[in-house]
mmCIF file with all atom_site columns, C-alpha atoms in Angstrom:
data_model
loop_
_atom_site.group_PDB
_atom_site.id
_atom_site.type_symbol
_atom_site.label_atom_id
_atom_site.label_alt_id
_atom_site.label_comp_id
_atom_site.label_asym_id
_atom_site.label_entity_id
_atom_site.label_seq_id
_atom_site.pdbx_PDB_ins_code
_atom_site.Cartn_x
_atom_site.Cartn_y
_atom_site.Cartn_z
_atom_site.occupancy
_atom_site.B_iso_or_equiv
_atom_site.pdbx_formal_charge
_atom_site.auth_seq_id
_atom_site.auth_comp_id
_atom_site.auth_asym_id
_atom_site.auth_atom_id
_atom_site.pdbx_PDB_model_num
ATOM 1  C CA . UNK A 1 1  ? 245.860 60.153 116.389 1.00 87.00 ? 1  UNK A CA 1
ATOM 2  C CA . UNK A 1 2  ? 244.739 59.118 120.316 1.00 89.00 ? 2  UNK A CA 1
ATOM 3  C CA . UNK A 1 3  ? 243.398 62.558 120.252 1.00 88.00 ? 3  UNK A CA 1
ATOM 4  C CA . UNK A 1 4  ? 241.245 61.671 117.212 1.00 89.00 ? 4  UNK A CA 1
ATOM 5  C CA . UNK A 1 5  ? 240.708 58.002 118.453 1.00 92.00 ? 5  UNK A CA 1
ATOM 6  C CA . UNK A 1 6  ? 239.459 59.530 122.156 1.00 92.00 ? 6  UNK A CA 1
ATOM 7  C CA . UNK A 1 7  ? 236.704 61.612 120.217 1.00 92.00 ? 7  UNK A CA 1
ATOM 8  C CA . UNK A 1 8  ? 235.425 58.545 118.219 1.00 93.00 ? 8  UNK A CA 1
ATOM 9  C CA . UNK A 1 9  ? 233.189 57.031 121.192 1.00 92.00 ? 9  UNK A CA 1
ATOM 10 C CA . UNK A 1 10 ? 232.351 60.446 121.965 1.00 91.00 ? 10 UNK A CA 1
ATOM 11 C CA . UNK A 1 11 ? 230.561 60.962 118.103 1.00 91.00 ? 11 UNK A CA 1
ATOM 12 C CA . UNK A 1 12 ? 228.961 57.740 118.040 1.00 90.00 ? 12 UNK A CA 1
ATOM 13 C CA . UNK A 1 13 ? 226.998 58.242 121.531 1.00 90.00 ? 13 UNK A CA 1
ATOM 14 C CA . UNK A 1 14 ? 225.853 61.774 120.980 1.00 86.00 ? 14 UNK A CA 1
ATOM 15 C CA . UNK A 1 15 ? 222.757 60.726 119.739 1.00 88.00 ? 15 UNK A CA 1
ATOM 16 C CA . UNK A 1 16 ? 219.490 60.819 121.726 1.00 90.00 ? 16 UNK A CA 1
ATOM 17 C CA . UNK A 1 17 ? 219.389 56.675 121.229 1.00 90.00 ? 17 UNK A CA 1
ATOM 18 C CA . UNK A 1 18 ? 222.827 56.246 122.642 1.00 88.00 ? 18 UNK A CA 1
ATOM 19 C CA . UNK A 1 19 ? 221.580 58.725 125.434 1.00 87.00 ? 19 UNK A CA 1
ATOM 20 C CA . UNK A 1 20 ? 219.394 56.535 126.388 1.00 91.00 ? 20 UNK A CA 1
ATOM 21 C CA . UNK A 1 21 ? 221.144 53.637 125.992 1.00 92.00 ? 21 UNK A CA 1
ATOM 22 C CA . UNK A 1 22 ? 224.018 53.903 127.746 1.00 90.00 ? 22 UNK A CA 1
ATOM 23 C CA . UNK A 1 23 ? 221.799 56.200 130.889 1.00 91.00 ? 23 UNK A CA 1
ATOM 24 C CA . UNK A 1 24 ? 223.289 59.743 131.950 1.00 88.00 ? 24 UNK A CA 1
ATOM 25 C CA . UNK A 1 25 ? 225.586 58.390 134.232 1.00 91.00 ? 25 UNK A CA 1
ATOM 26 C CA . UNK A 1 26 ? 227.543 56.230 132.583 1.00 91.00 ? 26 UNK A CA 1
ATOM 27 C CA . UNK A 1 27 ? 227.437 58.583 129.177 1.00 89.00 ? 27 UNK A CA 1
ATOM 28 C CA . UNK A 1 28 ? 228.586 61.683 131.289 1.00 88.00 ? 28 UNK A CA 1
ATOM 29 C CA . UNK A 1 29 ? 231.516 59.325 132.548 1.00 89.00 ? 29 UNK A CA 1
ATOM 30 C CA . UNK A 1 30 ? 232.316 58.801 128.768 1.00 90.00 ? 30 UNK A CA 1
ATOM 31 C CA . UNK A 1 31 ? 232.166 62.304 127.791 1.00 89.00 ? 31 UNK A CA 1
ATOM 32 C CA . UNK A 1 32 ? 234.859 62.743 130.342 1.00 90.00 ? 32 UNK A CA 1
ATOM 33 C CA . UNK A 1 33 ? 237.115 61.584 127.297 1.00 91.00 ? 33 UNK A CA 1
ATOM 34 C CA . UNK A 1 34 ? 236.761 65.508 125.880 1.00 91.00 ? 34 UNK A CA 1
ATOM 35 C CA . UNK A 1 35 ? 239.219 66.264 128.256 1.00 92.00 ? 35 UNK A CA 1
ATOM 36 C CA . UNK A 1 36 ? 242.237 64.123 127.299 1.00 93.00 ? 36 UNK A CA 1
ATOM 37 C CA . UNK A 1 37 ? 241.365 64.608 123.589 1.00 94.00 ? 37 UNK A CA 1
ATOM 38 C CA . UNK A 1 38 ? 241.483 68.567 124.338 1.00 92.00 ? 38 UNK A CA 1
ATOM 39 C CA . UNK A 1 39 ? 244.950 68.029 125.703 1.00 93.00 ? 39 UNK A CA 1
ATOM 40 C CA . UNK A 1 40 ? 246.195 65.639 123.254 1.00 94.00 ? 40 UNK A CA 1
ATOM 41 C CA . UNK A 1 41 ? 245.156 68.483 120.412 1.00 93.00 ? 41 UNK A CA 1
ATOM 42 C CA . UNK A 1 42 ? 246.766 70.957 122.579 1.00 93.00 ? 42 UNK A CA 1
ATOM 43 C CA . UNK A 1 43 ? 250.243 69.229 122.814 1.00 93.00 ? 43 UNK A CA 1
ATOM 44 C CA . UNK A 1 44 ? 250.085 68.486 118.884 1.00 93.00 ? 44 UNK A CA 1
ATOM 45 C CA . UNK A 1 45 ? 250.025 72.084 118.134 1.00 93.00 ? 45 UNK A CA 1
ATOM 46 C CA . UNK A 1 46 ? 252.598 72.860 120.166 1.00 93.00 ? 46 UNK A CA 1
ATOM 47 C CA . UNK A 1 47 ? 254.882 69.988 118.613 1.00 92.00 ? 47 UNK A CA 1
ATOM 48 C CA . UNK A 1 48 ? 253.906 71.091 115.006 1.00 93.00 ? 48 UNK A CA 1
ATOM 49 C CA . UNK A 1 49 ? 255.127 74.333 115.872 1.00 89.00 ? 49 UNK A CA 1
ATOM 50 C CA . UNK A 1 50 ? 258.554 73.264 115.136 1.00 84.00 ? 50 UNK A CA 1
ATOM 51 C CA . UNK A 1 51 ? 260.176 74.969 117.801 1.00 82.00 ? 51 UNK A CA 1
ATOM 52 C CA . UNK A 1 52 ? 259.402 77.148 121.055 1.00 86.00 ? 52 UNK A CA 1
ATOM 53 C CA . UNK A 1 53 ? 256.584 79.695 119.392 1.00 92.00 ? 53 UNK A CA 1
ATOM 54 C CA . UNK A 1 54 ? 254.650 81.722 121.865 1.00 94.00 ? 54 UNK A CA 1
ATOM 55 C CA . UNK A 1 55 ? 251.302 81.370 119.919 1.00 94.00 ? 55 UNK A CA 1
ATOM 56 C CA . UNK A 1 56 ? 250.745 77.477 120.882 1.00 93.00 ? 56 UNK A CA 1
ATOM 57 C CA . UNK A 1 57 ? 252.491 78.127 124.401 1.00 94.00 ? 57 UNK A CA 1
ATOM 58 C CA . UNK A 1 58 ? 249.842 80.408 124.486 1.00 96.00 ? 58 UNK A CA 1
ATOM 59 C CA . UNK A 1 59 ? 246.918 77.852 123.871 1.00 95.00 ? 59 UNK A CA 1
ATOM 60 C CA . UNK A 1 60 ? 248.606 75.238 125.884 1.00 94.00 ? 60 UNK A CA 1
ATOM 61 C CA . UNK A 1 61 ? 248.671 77.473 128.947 1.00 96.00 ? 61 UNK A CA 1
ATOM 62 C CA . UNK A 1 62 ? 244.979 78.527 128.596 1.00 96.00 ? 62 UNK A CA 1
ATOM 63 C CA . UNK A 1 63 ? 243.520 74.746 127.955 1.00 94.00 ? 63 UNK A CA 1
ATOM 64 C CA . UNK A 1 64 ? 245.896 74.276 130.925 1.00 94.00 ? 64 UNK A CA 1
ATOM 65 C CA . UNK A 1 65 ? 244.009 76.357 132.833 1.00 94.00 ? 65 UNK A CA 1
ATOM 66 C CA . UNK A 1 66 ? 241.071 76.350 132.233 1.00 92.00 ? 66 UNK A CA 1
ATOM 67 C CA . UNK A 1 67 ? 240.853 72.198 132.443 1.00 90.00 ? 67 UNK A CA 1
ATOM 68 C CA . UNK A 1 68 ? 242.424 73.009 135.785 1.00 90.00 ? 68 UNK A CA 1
ATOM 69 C CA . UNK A 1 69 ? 239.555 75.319 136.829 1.00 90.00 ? 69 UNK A CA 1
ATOM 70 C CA . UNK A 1 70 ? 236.983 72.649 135.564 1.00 85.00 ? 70 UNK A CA 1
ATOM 71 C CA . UNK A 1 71 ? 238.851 69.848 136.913 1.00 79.00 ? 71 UNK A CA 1
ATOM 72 C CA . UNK A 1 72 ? 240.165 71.567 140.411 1.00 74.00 ? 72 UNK A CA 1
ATOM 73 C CA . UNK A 1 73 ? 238.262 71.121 143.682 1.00 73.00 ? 73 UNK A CA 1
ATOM 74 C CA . UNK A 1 74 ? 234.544 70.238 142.725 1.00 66.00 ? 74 UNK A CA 1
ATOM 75 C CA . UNK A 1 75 ? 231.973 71.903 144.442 1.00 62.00 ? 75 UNK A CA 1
ATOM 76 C CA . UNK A 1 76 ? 229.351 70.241 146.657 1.00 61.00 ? 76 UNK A CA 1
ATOM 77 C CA . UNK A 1 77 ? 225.963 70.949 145.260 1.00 63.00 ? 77 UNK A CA 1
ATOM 78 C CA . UNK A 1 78 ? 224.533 72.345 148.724 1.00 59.00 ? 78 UNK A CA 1
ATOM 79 C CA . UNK A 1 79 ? 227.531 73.524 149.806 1.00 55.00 ? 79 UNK A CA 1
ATOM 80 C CA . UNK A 1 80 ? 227.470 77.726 150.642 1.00 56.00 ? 80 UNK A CA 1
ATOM 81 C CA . UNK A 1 81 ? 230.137 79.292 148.441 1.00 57.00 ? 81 UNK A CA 1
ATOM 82 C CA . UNK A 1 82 ? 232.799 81.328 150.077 1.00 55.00 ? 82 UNK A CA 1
ATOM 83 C CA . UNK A 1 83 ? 233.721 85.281 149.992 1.00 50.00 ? 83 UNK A CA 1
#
């Protein structure tokens, strides 16, 4: 249910109006709320499972990772990537 109640805001300001609104700053900042929700949904499946079951391990480890490779060390726009 916080999973659910996390993507509410996230509906009602996906409109071009609420865009606007709310300017790209602060709505990016808001949209940061996908990630939590993500999680939440995650750790549900894995608890409906009903038990240890590789499939929603499975899921859990790649949302794991791959909100740790969006989330890790952010990049500095100008900064020169590494080999």
């Amino acid at each position: 249910m916080g999973g659910v109640a996390l993507l509410l805001p996230l509906a009602l300001s996906s409109t071009d109006a609420s865009i606007r609104r709310l300017g790209p700053k602060r709505w990016r900042q808001l949209h940061w709320l996908a990630y939590p929700a993500i999680l939440a949904g995650a750790v549900h499946y894995v608890m409906l499972s009903k038990g240890w079951q590789a499939e929603p391990l499975a899921h859990l480890a790649a949302i794991l990772a791959l909100l740790g490779a969006r989330l890790g060390p952010a990049r500095r726009p100008g900064a020169a990537k590494r080999v």
